[in-house]
PDB file of N, CA, C and O in Angstrom:
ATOM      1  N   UNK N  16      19.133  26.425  36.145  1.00 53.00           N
ATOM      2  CA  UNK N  16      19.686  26.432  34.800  1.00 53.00           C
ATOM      3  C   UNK N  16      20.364  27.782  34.579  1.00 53.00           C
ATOM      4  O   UNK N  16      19.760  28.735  35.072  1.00 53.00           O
ATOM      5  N   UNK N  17      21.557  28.065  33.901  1.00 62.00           N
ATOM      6  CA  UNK N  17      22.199  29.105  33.928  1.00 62.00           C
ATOM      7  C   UNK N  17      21.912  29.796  32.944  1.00 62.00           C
ATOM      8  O   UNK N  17      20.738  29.483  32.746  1.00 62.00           O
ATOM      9  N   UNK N  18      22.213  30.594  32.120  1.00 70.00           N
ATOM     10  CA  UNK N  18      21.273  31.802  31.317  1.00 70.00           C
ATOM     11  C   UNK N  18      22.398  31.109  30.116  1.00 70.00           C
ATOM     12  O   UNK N  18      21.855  30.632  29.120  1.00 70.00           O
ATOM     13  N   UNK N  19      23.408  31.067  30.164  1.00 76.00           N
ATOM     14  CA  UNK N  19      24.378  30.474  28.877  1.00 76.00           C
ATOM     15  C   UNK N  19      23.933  28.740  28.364  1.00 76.00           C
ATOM     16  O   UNK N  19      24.158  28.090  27.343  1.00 76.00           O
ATOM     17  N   UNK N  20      23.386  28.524  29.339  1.00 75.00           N
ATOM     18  CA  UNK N  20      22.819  26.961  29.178  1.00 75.00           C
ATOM     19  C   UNK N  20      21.544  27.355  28.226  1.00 75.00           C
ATOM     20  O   UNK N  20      21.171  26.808  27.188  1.00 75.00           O
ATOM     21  N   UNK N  21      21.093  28.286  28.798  1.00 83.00           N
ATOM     22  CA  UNK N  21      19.549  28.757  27.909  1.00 83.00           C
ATOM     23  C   UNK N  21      19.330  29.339  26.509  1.00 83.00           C
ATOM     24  O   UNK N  21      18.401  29.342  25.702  1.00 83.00           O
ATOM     25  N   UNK N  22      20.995  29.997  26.577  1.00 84.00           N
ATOM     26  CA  UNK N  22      21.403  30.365  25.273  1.00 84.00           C
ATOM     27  C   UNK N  22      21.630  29.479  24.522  1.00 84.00           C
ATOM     28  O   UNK N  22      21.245  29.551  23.354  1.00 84.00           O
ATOM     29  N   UNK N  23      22.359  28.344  25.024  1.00 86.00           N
ATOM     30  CA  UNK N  23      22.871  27.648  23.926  1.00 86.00           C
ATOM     31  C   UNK N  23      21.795  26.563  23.931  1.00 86.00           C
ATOM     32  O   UNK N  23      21.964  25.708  23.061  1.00 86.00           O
ATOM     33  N   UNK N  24      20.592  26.386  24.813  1.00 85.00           N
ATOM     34  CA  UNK N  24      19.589  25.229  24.141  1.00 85.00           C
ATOM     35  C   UNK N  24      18.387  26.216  23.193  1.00 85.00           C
ATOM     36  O   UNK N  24      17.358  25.741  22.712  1.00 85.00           O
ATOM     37  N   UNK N  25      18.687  27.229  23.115  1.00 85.00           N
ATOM     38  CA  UNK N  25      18.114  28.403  22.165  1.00 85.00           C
ATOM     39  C   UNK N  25      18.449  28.117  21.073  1.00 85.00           C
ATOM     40  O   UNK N  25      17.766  27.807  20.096  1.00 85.00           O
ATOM     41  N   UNK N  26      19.876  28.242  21.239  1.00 85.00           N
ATOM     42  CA  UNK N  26      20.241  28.410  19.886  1.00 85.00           C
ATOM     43  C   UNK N  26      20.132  26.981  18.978  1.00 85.00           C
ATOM     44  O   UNK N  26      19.861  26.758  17.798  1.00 85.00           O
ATOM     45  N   UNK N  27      20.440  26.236  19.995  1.00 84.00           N
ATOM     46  CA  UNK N  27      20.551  24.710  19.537  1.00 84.00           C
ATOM     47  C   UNK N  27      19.020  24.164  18.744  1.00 84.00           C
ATOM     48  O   UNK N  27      18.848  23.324  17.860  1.00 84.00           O
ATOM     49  N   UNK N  28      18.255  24.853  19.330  1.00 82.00           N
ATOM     50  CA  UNK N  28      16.518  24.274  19.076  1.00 82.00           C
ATOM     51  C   UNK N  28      15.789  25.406  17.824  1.00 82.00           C
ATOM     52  O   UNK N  28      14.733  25.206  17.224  1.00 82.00           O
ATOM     53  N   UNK N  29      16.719  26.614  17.671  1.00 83.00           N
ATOM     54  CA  UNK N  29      15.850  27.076  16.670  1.00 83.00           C
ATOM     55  C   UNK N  29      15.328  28.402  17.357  1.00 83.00           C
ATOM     56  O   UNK N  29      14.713  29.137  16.585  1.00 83.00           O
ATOM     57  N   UNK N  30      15.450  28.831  18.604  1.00 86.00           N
ATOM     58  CA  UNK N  30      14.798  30.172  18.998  1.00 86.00           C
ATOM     59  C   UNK N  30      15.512  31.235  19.053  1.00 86.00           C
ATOM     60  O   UNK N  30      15.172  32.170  19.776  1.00 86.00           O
ATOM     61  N   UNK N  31      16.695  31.276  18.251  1.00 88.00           N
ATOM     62  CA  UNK N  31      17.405  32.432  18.111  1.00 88.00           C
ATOM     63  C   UNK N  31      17.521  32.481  16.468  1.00 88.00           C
ATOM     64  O   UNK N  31      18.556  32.944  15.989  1.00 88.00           O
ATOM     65  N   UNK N  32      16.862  32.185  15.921  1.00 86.00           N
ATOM     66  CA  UNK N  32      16.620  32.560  14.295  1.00 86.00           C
ATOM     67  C   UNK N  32      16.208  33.714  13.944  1.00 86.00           C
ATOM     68  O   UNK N  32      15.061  33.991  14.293  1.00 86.00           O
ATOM     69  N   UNK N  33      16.892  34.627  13.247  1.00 88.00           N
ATOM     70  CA  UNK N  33      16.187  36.107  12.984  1.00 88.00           C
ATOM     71  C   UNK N  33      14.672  36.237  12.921  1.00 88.00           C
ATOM     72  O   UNK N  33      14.230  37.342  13.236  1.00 88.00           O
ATOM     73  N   UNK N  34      14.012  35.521  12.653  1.00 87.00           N
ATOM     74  CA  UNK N  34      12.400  35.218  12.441  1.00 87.00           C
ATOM     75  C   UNK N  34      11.723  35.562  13.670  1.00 87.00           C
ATOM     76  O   UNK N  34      10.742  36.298  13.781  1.00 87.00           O
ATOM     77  N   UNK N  35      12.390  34.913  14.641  1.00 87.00           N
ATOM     78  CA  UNK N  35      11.242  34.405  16.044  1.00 87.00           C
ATOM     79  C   UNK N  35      11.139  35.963  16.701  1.00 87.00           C
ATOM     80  O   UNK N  35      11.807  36.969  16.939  1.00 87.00           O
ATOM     81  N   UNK N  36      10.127  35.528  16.781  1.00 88.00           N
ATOM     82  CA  UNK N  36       9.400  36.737  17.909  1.00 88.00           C
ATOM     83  C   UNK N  36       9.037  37.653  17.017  1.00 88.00           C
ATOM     84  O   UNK N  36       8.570  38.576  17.683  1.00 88.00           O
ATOM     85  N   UNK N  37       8.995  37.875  16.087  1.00 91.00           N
ATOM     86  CA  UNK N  37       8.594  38.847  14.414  1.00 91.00           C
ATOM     87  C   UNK N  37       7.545  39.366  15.047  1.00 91.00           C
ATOM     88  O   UNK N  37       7.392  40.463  15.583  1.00 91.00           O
ATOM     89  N   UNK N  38       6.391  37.863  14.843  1.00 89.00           N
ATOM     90  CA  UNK N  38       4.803  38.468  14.276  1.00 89.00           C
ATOM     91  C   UNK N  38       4.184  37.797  15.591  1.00 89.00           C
ATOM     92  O   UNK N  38       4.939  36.932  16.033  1.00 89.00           O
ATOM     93  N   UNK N  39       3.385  37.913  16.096  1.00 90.00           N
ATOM     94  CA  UNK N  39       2.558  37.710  17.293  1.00 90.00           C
ATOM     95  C   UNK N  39       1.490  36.461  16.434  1.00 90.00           C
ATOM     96  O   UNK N  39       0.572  36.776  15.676  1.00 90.00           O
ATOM     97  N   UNK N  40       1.904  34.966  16.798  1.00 85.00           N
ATOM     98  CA  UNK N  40       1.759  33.800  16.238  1.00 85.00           C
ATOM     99  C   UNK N  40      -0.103  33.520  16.945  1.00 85.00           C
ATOM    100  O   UNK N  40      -0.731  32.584  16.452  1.00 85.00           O
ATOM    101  N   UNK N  41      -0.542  34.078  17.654  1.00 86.00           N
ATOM    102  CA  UNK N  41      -1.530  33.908  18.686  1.00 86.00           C
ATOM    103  C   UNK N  41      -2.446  33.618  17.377  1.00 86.00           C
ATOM    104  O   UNK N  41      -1.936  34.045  16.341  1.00 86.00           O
ATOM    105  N   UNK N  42      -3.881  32.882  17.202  1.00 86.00           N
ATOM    106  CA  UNK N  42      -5.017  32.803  16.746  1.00 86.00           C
ATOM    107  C   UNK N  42      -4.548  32.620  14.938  1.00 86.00           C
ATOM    108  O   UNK N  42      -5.390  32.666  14.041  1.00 86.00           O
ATOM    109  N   UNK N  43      -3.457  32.468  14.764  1.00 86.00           N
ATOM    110  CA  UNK N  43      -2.967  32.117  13.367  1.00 86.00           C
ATOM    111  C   UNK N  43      -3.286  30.700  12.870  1.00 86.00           C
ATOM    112  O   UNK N  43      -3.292  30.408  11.675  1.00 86.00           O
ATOM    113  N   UNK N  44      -3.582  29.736  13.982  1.00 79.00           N
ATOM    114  CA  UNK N  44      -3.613  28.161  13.417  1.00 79.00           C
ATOM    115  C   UNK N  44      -5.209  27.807  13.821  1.00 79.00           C
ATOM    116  O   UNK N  44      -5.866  28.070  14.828  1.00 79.00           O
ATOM    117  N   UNK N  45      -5.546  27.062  12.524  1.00 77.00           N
ATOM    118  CA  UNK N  45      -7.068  26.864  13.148  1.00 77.00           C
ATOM    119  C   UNK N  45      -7.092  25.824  14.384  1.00 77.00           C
ATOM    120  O   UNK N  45      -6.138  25.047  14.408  1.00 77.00           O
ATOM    121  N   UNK N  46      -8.075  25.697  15.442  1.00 75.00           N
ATOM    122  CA  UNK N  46      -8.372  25.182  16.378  1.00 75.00           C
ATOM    123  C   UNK N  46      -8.290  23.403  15.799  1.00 75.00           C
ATOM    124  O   UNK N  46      -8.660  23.026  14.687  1.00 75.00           O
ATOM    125  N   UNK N  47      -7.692  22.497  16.923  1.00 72.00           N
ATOM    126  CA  UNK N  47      -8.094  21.365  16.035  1.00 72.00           C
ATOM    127  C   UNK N  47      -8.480  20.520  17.284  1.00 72.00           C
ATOM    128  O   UNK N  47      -8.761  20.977  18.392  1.00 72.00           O
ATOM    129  N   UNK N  48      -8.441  18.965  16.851  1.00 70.00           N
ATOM    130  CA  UNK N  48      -9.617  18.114  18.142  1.00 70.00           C
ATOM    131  C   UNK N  48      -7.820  17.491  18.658  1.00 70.00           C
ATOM    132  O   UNK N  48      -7.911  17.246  19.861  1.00 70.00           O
ATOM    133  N   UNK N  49      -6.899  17.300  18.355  1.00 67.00           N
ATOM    134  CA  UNK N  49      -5.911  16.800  18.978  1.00 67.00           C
ATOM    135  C   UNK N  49      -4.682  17.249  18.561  1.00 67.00           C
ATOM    136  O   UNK N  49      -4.731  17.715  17.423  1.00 67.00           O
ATOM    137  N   UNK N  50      -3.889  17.268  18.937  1.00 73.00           N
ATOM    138  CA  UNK N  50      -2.412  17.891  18.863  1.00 73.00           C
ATOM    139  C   UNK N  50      -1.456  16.777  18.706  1.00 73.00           C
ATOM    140  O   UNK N  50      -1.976  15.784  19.216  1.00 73.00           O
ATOM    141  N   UNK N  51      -0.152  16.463  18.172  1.00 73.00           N
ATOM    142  CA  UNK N  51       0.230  15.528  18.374  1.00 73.00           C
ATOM    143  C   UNK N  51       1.885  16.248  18.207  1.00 73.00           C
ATOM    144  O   UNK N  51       2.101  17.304  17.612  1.00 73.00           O
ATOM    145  N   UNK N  52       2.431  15.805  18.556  1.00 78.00           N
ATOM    146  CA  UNK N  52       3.780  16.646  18.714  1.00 78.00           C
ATOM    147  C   UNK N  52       4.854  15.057  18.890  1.00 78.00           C
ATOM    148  O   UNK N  52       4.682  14.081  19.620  1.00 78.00           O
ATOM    149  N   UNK N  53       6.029  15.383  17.811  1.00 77.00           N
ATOM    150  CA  UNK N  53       6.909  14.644  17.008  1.00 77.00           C
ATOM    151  C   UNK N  53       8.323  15.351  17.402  1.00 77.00           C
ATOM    152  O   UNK N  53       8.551  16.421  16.837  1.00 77.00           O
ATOM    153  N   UNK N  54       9.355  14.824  18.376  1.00 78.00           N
ATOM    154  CA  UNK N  54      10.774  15.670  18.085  1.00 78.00           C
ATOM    155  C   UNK N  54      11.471  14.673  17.893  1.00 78.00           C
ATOM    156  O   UNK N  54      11.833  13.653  18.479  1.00 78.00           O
ATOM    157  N   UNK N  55      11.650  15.480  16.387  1.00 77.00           N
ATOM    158  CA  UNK N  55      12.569  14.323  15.267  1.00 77.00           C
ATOM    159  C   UNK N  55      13.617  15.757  15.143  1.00 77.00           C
ATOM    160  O   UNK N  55      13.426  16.964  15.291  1.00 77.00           O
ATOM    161  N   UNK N  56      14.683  14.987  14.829  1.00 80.00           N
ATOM    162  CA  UNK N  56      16.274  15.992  14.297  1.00 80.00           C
ATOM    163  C   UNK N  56      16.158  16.919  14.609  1.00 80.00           C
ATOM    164  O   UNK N  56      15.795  17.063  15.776  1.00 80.00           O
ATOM    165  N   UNK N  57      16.350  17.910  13.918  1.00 78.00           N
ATOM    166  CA  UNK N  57      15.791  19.609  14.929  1.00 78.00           C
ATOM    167  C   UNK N  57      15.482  20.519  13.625  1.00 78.00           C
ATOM    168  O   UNK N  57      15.473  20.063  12.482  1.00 78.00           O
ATOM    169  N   UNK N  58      15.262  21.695  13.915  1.00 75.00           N
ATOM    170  CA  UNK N  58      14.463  22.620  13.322  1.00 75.00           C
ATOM    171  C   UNK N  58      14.901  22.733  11.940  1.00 75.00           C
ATOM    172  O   UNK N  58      13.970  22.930  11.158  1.00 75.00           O
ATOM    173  N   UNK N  59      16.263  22.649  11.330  1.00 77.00           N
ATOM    174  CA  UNK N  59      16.623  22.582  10.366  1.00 77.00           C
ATOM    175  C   UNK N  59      16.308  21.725   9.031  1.00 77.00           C
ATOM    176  O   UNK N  59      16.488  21.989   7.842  1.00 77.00           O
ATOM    177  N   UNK N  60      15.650  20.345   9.833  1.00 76.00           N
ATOM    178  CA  UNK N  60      15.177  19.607   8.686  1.00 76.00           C
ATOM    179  C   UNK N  60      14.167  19.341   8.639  1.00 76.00           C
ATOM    180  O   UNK N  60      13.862  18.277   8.100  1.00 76.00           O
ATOM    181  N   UNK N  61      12.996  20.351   9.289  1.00 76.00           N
ATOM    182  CA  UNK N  61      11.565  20.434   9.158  1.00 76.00           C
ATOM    183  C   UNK N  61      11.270  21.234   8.015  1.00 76.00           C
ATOM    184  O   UNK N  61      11.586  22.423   8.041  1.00 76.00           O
ATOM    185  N   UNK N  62      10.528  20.588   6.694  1.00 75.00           N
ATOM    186  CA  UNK N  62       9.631  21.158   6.308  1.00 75.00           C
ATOM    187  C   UNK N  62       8.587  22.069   6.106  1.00 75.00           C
ATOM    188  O   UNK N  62       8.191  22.214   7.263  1.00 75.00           O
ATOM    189  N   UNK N  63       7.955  22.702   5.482  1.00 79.00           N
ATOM    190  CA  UNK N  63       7.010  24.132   5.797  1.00 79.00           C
ATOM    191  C   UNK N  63       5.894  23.373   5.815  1.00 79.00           C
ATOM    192  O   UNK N  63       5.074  23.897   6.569  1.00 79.00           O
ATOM    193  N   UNK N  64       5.423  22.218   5.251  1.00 79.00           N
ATOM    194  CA  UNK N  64       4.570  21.310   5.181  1.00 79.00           C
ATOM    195  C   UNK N  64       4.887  19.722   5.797  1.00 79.00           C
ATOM    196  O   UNK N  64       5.553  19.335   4.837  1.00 79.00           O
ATOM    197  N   UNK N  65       4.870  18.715   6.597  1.00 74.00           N
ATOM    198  CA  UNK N  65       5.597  17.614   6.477  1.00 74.00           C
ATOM    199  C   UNK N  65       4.532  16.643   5.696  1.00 74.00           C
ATOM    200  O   UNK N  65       4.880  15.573   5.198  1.00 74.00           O
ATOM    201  N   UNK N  66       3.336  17.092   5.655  1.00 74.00           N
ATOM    202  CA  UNK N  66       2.451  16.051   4.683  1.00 74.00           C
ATOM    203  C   UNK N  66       3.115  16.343   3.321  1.00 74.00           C
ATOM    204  O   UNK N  66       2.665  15.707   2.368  1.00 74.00           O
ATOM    205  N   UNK N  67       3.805  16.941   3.162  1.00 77.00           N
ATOM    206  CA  UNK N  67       4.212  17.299   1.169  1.00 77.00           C
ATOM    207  C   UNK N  67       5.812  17.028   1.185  1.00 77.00           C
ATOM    208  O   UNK N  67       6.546  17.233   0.218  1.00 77.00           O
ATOM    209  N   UNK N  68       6.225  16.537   2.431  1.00 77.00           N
ATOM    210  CA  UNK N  68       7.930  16.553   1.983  1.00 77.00           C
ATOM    211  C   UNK N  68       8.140  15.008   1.660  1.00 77.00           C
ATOM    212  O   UNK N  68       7.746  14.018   2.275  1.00 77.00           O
ATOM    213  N   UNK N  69       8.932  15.132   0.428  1.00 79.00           N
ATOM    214  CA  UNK N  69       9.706  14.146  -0.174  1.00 79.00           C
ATOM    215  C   UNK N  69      10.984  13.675   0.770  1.00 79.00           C
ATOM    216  O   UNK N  69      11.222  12.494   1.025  1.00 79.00           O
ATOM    217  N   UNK N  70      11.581  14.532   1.132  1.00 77.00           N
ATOM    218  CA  UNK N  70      12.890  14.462   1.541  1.00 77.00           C
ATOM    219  C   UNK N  70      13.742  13.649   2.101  1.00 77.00           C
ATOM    220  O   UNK N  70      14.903  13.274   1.938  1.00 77.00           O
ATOM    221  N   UNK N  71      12.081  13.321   3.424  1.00 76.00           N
ATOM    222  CA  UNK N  71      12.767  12.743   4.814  1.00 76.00           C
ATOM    223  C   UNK N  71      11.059  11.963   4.764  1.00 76.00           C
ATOM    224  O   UNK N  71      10.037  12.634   4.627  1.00 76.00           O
ATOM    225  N   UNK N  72      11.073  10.901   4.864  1.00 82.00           N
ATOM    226  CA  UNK N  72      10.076  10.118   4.648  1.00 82.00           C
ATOM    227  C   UNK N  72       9.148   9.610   6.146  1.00 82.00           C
ATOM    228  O   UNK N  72       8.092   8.978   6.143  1.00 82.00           O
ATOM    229  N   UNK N  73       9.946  10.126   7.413  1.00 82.00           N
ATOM    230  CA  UNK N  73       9.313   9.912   8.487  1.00 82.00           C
ATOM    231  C   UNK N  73       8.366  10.685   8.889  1.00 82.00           C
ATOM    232  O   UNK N  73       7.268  10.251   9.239  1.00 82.00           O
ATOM    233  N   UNK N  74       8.652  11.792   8.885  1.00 79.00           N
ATOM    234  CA  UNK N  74       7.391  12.800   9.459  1.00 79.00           C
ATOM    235  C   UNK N  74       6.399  12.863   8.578  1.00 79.00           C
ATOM    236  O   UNK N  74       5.262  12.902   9.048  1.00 79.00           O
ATOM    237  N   UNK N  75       6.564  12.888   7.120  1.00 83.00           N
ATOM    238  CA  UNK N  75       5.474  12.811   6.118  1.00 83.00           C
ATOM    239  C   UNK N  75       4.804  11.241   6.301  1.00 83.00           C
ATOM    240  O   UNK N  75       3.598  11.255   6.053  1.00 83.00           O
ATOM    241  N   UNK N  76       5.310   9.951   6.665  1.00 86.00           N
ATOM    242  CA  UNK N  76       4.453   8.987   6.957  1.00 86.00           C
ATOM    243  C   UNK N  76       3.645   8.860   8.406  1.00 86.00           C
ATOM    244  O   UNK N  76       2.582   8.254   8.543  1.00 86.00           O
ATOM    245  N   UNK N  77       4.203   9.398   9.218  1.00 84.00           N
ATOM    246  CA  UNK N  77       3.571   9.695  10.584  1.00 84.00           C
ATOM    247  C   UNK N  77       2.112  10.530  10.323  1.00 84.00           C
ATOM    248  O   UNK N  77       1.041  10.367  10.907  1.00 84.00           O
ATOM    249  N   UNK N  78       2.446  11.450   9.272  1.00 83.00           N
ATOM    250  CA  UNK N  78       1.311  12.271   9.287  1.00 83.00           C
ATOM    251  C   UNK N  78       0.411  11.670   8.231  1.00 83.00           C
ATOM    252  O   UNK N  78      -0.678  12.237   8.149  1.00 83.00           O
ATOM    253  N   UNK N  79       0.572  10.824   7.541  1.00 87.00           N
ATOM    254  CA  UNK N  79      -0.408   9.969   6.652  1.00 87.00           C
ATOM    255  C   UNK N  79      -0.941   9.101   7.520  1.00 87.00           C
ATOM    256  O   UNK N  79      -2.088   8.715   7.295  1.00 87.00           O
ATOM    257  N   UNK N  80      -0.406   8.733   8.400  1.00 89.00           N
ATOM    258  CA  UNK N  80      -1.167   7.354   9.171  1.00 89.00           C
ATOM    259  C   UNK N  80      -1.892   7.509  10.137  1.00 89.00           C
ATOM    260  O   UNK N  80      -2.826   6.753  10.404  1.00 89.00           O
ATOM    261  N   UNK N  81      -1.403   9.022  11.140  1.00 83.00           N
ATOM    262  CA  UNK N  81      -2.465   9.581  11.809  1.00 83.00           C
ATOM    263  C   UNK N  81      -4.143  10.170  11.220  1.00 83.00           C
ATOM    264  O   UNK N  81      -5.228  10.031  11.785  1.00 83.00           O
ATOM    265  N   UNK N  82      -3.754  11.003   9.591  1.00 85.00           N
ATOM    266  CA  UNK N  82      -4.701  11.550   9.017  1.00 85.00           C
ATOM    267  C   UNK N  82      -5.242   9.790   8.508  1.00 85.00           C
ATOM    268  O   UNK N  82      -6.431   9.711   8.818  1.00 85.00           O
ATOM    269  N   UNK N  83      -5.002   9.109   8.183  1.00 91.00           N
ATOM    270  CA  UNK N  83      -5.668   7.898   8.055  1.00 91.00           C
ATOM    271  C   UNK N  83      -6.743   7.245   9.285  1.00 91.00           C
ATOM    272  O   UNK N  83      -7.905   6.886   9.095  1.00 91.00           O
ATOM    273  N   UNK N  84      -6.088   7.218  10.401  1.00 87.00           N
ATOM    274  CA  UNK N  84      -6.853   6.583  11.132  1.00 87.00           C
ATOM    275  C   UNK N  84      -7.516   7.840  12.435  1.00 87.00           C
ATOM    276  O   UNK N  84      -7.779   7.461  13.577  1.00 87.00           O
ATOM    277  N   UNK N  85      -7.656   8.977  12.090  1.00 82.00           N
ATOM    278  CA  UNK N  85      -8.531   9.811  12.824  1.00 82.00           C
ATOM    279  C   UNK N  85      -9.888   9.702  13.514  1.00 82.00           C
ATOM    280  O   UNK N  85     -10.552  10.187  14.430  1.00 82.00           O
ATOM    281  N   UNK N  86      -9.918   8.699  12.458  1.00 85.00           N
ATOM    282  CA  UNK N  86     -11.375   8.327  12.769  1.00 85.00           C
ATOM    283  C   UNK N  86     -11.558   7.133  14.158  1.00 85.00           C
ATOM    284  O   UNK N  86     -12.495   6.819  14.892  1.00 85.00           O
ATOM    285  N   UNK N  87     -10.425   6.801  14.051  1.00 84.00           N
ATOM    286  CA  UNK N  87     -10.463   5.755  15.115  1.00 84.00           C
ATOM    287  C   UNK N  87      -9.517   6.089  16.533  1.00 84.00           C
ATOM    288  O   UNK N  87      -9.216   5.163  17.285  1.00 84.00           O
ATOM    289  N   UNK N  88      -9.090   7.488  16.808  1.00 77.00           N
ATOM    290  CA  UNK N  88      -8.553   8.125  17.621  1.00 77.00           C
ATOM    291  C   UNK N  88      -9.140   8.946  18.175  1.00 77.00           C
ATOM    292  O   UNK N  88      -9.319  10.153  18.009  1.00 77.00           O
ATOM    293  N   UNK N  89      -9.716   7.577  19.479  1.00 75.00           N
ATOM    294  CA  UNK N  89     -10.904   8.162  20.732  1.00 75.00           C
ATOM    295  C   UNK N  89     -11.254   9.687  21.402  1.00 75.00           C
ATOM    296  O   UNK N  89     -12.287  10.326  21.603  1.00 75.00           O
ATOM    297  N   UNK N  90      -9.856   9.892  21.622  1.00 67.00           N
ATOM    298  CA  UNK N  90      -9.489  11.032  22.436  1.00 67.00           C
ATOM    299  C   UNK N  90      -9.439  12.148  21.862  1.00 67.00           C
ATOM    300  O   UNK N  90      -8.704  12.303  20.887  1.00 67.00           O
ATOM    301  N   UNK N  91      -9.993  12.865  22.213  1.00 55.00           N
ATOM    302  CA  UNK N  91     -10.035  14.533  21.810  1.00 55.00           C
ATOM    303  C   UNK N  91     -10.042  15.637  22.828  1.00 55.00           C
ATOM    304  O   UNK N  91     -10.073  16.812  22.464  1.00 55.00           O
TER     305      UNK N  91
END
């Protein structure tokens, strides 16, 4: 992969935002029993919360239906 390819899937995904690399993100999120990871549109139309966004009605129902049925999601 060439370093301009890396730039521009950087830039494209959100890791060249004045923000990144700020604050040392390590031990900031509490520990949880499963992870679940969603790539919908890109960084721009994510929410600071997606359980509270009005906006865009997919990621906020994904995350109601998982927190709904937790209880029945074997794997941890």
């Amino acid at each position: 992969m060439s370093s301009t390819t890396t730039v521009i899937d950087d830039a494209k995904n959100g890791f060249s935002r004045p923000e990144m690399y700020k604050e040392n993100l390590a031990g900031t999120v509490e520990s949880y029993d499963r992870h679940v990871f969603l790539c919908y549109k890109n960084h721009h139309t994510w929410p600071p919360r997606v359980e509270a966004s009005n906006d865009d009605p997919l990621p906020k129902s994904i995350a109601t239906a998982f927190k709904a049925r937790k209880n029945d999601i074997v794997i941890k």
